[in-house]
Coordinates of C-alpha atoms and ligand atoms in Angstrom, one line a residue:
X1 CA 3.3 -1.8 -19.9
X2 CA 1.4 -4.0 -17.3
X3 CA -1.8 -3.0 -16.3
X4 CA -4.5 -4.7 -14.1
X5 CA -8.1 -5.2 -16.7
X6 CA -11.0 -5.7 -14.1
X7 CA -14.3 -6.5 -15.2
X8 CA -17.0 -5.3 -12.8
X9 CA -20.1 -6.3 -11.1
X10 CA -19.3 -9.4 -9.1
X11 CA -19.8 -9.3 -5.5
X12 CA -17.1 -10.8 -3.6
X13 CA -17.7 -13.7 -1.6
X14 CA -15.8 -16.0 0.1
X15 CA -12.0 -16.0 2.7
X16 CA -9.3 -13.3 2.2
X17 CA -6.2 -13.9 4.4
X18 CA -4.2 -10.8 5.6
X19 CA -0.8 -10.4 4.9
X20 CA 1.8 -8.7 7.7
X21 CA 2.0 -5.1 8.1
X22 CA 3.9 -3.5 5.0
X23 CA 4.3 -0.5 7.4
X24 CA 5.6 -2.3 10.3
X25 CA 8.1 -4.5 8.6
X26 CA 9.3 -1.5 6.8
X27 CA 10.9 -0.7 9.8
X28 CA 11.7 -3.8 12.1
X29 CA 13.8 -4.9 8.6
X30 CA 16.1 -2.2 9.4
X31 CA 15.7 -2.8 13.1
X32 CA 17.3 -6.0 12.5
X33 CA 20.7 -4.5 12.0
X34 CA 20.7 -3.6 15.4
X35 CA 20.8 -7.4 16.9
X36 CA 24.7 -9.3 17.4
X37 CA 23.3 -12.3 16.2
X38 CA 20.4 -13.2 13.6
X39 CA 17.0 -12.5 13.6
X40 CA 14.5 -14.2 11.7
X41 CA 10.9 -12.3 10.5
X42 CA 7.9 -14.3 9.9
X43 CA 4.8 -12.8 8.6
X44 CA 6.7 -10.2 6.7
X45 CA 4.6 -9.5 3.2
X46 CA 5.4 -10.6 0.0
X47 CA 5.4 -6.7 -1.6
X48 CA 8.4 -4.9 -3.9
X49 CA 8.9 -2.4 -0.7
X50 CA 9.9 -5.2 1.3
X51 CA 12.1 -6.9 -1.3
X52 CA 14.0 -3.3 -2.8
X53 CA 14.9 -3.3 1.5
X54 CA 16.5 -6.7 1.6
X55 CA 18.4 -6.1 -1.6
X56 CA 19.6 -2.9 0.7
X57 CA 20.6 -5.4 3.4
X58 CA 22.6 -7.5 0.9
X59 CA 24.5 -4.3 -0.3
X60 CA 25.2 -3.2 3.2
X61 CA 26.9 -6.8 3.3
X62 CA 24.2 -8.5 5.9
X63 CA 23.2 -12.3 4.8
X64 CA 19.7 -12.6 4.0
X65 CA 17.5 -15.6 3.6
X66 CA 14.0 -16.2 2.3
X67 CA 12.8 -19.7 4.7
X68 CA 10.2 -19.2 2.6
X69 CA 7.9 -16.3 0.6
X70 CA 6.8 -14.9 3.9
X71 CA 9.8 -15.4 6.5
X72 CA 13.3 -13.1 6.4
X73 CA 16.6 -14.6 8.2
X74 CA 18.6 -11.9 8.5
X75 CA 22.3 -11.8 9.6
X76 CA 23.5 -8.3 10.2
X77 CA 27.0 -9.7 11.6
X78 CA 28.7 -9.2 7.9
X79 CA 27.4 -5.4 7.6
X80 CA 30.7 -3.3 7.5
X81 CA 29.3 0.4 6.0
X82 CA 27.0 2.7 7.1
X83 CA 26.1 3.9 3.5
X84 CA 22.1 3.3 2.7
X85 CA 22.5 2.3 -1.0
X86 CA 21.4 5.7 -2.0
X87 CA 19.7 4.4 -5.8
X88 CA 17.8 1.7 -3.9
X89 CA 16.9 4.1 -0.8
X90 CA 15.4 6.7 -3.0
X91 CA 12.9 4.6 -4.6
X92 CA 10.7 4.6 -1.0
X93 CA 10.1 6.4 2.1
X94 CA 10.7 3.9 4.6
X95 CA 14.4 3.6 4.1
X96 CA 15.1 6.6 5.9
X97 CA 14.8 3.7 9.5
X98 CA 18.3 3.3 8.3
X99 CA 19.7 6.1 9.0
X100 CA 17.6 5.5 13.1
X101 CA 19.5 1.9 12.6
X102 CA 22.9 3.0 11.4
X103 CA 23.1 5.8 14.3
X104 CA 22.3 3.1 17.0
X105 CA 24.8 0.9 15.3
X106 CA 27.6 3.0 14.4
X107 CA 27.0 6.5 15.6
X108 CA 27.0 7.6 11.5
X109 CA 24.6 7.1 8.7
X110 CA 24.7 8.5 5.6
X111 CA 21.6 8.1 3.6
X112 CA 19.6 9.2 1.0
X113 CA 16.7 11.4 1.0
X114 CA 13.9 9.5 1.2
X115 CA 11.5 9.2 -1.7
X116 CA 8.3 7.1 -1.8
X117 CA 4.3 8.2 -2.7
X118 CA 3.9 11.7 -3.6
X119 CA 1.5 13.9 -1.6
X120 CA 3.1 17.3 -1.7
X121 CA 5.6 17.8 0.7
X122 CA 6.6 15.5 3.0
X123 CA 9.7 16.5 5.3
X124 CA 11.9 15.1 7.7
X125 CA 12.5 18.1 10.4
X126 CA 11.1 16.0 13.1
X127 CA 13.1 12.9 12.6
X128 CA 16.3 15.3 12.7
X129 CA 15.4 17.3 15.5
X130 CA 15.3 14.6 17.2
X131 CA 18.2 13.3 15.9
X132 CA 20.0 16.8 17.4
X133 CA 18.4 16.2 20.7
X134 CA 19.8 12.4 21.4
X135 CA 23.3 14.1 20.4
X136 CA 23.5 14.0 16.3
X137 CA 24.9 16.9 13.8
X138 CA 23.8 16.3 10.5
X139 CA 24.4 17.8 6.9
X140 CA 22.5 17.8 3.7
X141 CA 25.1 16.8 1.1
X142 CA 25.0 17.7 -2.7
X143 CA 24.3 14.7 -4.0
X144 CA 20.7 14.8 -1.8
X145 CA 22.6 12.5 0.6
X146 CA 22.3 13.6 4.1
X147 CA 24.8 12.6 6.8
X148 CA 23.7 11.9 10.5
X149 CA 26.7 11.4 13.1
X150 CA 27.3 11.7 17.0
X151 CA 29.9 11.1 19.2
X152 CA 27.8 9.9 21.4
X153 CA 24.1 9.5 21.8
X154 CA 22.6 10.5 24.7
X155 CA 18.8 9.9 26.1
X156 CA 16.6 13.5 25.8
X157 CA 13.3 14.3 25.5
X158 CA 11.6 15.4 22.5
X159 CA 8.7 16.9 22.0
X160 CA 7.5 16.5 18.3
X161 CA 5.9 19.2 16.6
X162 CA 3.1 16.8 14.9
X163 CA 2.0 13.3 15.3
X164 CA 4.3 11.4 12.9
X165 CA 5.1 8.3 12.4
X166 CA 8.1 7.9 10.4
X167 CA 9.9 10.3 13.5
X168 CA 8.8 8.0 16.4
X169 CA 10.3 5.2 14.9
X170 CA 13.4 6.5 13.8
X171 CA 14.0 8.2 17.0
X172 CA 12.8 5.2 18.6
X173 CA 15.8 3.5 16.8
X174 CA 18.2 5.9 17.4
X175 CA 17.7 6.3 20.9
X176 CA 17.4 2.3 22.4
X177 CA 20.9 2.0 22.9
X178 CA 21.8 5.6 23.8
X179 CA 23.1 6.6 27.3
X180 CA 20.4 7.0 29.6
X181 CA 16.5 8.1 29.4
X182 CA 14.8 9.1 26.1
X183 CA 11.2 10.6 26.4
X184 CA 9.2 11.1 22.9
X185 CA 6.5 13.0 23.7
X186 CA 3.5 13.8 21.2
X187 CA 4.2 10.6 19.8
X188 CA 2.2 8.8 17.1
X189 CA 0.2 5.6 18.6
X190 CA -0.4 3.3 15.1
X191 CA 0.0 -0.4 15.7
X192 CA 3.0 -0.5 13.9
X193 CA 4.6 1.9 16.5
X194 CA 3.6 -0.9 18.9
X195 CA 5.3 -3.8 16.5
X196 CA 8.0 -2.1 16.4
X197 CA 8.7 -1.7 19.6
X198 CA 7.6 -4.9 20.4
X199 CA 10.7 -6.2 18.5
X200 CA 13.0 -3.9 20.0
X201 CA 11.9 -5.2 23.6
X202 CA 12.5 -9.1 22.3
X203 CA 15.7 -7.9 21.2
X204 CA 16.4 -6.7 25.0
X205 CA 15.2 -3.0 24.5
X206 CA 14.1 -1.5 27.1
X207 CA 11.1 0.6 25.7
X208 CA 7.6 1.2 27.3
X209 CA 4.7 2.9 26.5
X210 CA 4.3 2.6 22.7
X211 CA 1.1 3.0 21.4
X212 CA 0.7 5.7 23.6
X213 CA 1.9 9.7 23.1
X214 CA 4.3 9.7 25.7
X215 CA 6.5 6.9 24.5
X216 CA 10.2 6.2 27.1
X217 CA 13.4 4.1 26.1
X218 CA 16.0 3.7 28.2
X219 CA 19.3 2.4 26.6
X220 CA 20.8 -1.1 26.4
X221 CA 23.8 -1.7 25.5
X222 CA 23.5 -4.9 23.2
X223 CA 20.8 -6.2 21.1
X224 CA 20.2 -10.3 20.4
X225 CA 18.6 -11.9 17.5
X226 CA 15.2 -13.0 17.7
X227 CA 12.5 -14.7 16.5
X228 CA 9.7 -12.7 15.4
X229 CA 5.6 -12.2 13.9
X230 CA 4.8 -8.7 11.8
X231 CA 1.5 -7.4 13.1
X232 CA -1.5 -8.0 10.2
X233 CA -1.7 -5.1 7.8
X234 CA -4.4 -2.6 8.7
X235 CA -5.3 -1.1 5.8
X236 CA -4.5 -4.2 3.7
X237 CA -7.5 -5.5 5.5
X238 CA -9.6 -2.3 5.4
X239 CA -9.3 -2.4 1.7
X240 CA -10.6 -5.7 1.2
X241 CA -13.8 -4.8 3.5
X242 CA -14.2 -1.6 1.1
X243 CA -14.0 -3.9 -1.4
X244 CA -16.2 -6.1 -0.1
X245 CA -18.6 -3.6 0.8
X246 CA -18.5 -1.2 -2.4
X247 CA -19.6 -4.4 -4.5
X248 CA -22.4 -5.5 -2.0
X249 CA -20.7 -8.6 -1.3
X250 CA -20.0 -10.8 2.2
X251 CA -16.9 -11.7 3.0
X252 CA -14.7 -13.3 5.9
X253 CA -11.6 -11.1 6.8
X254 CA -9.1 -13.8 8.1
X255 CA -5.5 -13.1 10.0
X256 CA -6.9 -9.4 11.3
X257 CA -6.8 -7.5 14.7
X258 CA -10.1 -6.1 14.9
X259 CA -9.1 -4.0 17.1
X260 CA -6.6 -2.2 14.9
X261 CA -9.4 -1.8 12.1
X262 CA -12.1 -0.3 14.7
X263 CA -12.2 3.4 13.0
X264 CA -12.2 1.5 9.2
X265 CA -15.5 -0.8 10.8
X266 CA -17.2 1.9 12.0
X267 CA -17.3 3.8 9.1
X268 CA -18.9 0.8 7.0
X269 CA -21.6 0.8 9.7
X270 CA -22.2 4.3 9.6
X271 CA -22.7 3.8 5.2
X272 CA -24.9 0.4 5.8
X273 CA -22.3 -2.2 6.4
X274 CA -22.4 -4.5 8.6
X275 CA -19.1 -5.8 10.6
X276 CA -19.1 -9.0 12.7
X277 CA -15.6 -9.2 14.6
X278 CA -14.2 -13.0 15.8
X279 CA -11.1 -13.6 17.6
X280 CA -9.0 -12.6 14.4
X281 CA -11.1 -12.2 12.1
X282 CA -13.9 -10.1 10.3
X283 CA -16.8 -10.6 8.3
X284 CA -18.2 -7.6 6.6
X285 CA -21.4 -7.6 4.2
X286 CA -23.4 -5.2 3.0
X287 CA -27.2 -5.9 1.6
X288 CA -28.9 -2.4 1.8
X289 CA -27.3 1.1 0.2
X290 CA -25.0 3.0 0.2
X291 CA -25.2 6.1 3.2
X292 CA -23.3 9.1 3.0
X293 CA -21.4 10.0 5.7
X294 CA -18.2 12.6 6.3
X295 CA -14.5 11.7 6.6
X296 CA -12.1 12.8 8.6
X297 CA -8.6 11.3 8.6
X298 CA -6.4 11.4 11.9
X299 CA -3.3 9.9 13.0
X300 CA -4.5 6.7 15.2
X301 CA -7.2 6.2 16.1
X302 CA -8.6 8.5 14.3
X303 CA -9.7 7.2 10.7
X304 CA -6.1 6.0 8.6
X305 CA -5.2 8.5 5.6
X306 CA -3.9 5.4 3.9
X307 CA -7.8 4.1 3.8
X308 CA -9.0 7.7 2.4
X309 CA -8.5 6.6 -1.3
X310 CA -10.5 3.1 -0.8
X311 CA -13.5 5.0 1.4
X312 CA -14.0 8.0 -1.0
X313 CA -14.5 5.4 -3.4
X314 CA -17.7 3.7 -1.1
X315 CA -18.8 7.9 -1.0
X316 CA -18.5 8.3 -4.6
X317 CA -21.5 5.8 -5.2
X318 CA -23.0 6.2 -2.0
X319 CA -27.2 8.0 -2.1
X320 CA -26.1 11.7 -0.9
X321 CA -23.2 13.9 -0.9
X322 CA -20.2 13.3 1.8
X323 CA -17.6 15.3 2.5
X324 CA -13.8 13.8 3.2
X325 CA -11.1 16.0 5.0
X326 CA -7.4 15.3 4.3
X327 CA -5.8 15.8 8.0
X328 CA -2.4 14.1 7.5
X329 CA -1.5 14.9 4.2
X330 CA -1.3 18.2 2.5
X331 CA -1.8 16.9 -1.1
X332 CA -3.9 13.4 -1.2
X333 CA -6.2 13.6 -4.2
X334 CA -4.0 13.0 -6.9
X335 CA -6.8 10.5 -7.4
X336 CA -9.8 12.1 -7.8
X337 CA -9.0 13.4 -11.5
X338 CA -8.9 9.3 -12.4
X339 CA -11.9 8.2 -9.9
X340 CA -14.2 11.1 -11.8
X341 CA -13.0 9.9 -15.5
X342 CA -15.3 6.5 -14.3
X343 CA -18.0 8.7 -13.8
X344 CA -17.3 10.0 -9.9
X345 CA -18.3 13.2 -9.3
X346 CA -15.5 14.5 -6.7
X347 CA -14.5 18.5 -6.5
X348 CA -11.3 19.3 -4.3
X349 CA -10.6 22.2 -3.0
X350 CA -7.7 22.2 -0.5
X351 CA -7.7 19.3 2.0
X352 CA -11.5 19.0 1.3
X353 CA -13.0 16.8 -1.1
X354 CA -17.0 17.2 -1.6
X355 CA -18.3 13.7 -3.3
X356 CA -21.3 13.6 -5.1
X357 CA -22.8 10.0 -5.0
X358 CA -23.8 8.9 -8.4
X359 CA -25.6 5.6 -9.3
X360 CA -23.4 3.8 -11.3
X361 CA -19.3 4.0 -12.5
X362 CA -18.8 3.5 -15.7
X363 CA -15.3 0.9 -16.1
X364 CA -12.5 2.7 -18.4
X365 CA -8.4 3.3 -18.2
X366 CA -7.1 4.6 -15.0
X367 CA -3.6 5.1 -13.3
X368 CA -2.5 4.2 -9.8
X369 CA -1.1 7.4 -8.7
X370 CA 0.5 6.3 -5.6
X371 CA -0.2 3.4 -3.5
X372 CA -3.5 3.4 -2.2
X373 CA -4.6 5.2 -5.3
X374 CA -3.9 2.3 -7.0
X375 CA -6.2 0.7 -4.4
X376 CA -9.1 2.8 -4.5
X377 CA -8.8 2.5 -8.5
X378 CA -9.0 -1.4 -8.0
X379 CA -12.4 -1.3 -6.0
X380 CA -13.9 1.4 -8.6
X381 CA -13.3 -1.2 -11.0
X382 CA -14.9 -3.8 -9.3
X383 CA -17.9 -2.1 -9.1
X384 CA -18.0 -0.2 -12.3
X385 CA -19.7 -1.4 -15.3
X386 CA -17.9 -2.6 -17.9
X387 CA -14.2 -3.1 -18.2
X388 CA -11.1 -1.2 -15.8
X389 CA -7.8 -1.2 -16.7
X390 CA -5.1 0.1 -14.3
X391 CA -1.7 1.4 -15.3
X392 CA 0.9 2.3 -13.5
X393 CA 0.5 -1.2 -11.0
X394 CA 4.1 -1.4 -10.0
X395 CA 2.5 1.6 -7.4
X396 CA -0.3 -1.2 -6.0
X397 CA 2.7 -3.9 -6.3
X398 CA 4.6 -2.0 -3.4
X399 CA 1.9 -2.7 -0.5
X400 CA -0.5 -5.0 -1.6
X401 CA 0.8 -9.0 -1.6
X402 CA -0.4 -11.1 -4.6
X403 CA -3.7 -8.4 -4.8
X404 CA -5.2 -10.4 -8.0
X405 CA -4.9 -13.4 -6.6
X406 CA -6.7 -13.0 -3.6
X407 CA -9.2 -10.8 -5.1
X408 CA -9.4 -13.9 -8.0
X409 CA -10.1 -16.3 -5.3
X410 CA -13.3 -13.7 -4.0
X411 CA -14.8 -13.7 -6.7
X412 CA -13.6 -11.2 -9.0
X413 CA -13.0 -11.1 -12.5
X414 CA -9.4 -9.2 -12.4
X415 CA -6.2 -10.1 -14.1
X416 CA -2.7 -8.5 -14.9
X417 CA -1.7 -8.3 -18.3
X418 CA 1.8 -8.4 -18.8
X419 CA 1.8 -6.8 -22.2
X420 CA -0.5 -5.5 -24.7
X421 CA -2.3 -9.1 -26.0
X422 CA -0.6 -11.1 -23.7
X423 CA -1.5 -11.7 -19.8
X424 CA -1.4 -13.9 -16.9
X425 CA -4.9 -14.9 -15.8
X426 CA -5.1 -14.3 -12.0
X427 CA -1.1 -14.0 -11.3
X428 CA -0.7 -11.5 -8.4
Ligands
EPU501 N1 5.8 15.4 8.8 C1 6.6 16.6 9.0 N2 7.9 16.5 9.4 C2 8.4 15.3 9.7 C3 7.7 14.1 9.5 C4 6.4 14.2 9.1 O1 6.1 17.7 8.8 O2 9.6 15.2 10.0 C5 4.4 15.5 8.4 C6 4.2 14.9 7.1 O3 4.4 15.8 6.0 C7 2.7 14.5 7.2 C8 2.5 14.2 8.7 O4 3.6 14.8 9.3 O5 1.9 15.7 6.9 C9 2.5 12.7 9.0 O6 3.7 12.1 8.4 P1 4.3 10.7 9.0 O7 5.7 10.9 9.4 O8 3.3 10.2 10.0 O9 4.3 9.8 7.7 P2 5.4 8.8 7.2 O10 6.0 8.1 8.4 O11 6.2 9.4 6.2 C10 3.9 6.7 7.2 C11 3.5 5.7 6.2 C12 2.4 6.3 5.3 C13 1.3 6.9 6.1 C14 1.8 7.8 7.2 C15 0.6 8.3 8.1 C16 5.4 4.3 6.0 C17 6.6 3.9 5.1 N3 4.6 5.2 5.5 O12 4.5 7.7 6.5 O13 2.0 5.2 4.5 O14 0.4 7.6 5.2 O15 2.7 7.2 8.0 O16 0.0 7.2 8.7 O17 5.3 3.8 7.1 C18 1.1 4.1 2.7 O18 1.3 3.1 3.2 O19 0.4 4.2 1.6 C19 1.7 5.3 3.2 C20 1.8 6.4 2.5

């Protein structure tokens, strides 16, 4: 089994460069089906999320190229289903922008039900009902295949029930070349909301005011290929300033909108950090303690539930006892039960999480639950005394682009062992 073995203790020093947005290219991948002609996708990063997506592509029958590790030329002309490979689709969330991609296309998509991270439950009602509302019927198929189809789709407005992500998009895909006016209102406002309809717009979409809750498309008929940059990854770059902070290190955050990581940096402040933002860039240090403080997470801007792993790790070693609340998710501590076997001192109850800070953790063998689990679990064992080792990496391997290497080149002592007694020194 592979397994990431951290020994703790260094402070990292030195330039980290941020990959794109895993969440934003999960869906302007799909997006790209929409275009008549190709499209080609710089900044996309180098993750397995991004990869099991473009293997989709190739079933669906598109022509895909790597110009290099980091750049996507897509062809949708070739693409003659709309079946989402349902074995491929099930092994992450963000395939279900398919089925957004496939309606716009073809009127029909029939796709599996989503998988991805577990945290309890985690539904698609909203993307369906607003599915209905632009004109679909859909059923849920044995085989946990569900089938989306229209005659016609037709602008409506849609008021969703929660903030959520995953159903902006997707409507947002399904609706930019329906007939008429689409309004989503109670929309979500992350950055990647904003990237993707960025995209869309290049293409010749006619979308406007994403990145706020009220978010309006109004149908084109055709789509061209384009040219386009993913956004920098949020919460890639919040991790590394955990990182950087939790092992009292002083770091320059390169390739960042520091405007996107505003809630992330003013959190560090609020425990002792200290943040100084550039053009794009960040450099974060930390020289004093550790300070408590509480958590909340909140759709944006509100504080990311995808950075509540990597911060409850700062809280866990912090002087005093913080509390975090769990807005978005119902079920997001799958990884306190690892943190407290290296000596955290976490009790959850419900979407509450009380942390105890204790002086020291104490390295040892963990699992990466989920994702950002496997994140927080990474920065524990930077910090920790003694020796980390992380199972269960193919979790980190989905989000984070070549993790050991750039940590390697701050600093730290981290490595992935292939197999028991045999490893690659620094090979993200
Ligand atoms: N929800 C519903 N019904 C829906 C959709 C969502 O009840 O139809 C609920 C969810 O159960 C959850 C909340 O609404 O409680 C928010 O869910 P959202 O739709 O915003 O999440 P998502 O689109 O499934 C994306 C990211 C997650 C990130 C969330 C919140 C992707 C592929 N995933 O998920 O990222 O936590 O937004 O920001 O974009 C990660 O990167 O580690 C990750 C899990």
């Amino acid at each position: 089994m592979e397994k990431f073995i951290i020994r703790g203790g260094r402070p990292l020093r030195g330039e980290v460069t941020i990959s794109g947005a895993k969440n934003a290219a999960v869906a302007i991948i799909p997006a790209a089906i929409l275009a008549d002609g190709p499209c080609r996708i710089e900044n996309v990063p180098d993750v397995s999320d991004v990869r099991i997506l473009v293997q989709m592509l190739e079933e669906m029958g598109a022509v895909v190229n790597y110009a290099d590790s980091n750049t996507l030329e897509i062809d949708p002309r070739s693409i003659d289903t709309c079946v989402v490979p349902s074995e491929l689709g099930r092994m992450m969330r963000g395939s279900y922008y398919f089925i957004g991609a496939l309606l716009s296309k073809y009127r029909r998509a029939i796709a599996p039900l989503p998988g991805g991270c577990d945290f309890g439950v985690r539904p698609i009602d909203q993307h369906l009902k607003g599915f209905e509302a632009l004109g679909c019927s859909y059923n849920v198929q044995e085989n946990a295949q569900i089938e989306v189809s229209a005659e016609e789709l037709r602008g409506a407005s849609i008021y969703l029930d929660m903030v959520t992500v995953g159903a902006t998009m997707n409507i947002m895909l399904a609706a930019v070349k329906a007939r008429g006016l689409t309004v989503i209102e109670n929309a979500a406002r992350e950055p990647h909301i904003v990237d993707l309809a960025n995209f869309l717009n290049t293409m010749g979409a006619n979308i406007i005011g994403a990145g706020t809750d009220t978010i309006k498309i109004r149908g084109v008929q055709r789509l061209k290929g384009v040219t386009y940059s993913v956004i920098p990854d949020q919460i890639e770059a919040g991790t590394y300033m955990a990182a950087a902070v939790a092992t009292g290190g002083d770091i320059l955050v390169k390739n960042v909108t520091p405007k996107h990581l505003e809630s992330i940096t003013a959190k560090l402040e609020e425990m002792g950090a200290r943040v100084d933002e550039y053009d794009d860039s960040v450099r974060v240090y930390r020289y004093g303690p550790l300070r408590k403080c509480n958590v909340k997470t909140m759709p944006h801007p509100g504080f990311p539930t995808d950075m509540q792993p990597q911060i409850a790790v700062l809280l866990s070693i912090a002087n005093g006892t913080s509390i975090i609340n769990e807005n978005v998710w119902e079920n997001r501590y799958r990884y306190v039960e690892e943190l407290n076997k290296l000596g955290a001192k976490i009790i959850v109850n419900g979407r509450i999480a009380v942390v105890e800070g204790v002086p020291e953790l104490k390295g040892g063998p963990v699992k990466a639950v989920d994702l950002r689990a496997g994140a927080a679990m990474i920065i524990a064992g930077l910090v920790a005394r003694g020796t980390t080792s992380i199972e269960d990496i193919h979790f980190i391997e989905r989000g984070y682009e070549n993790i050991v290497g750039k940590l390697a080149a701050l600093g730290a002592d981290i490595y992935r062992q292939q197999k028991p007694g045999r490893y690659n020194s620094n090979v993200g």
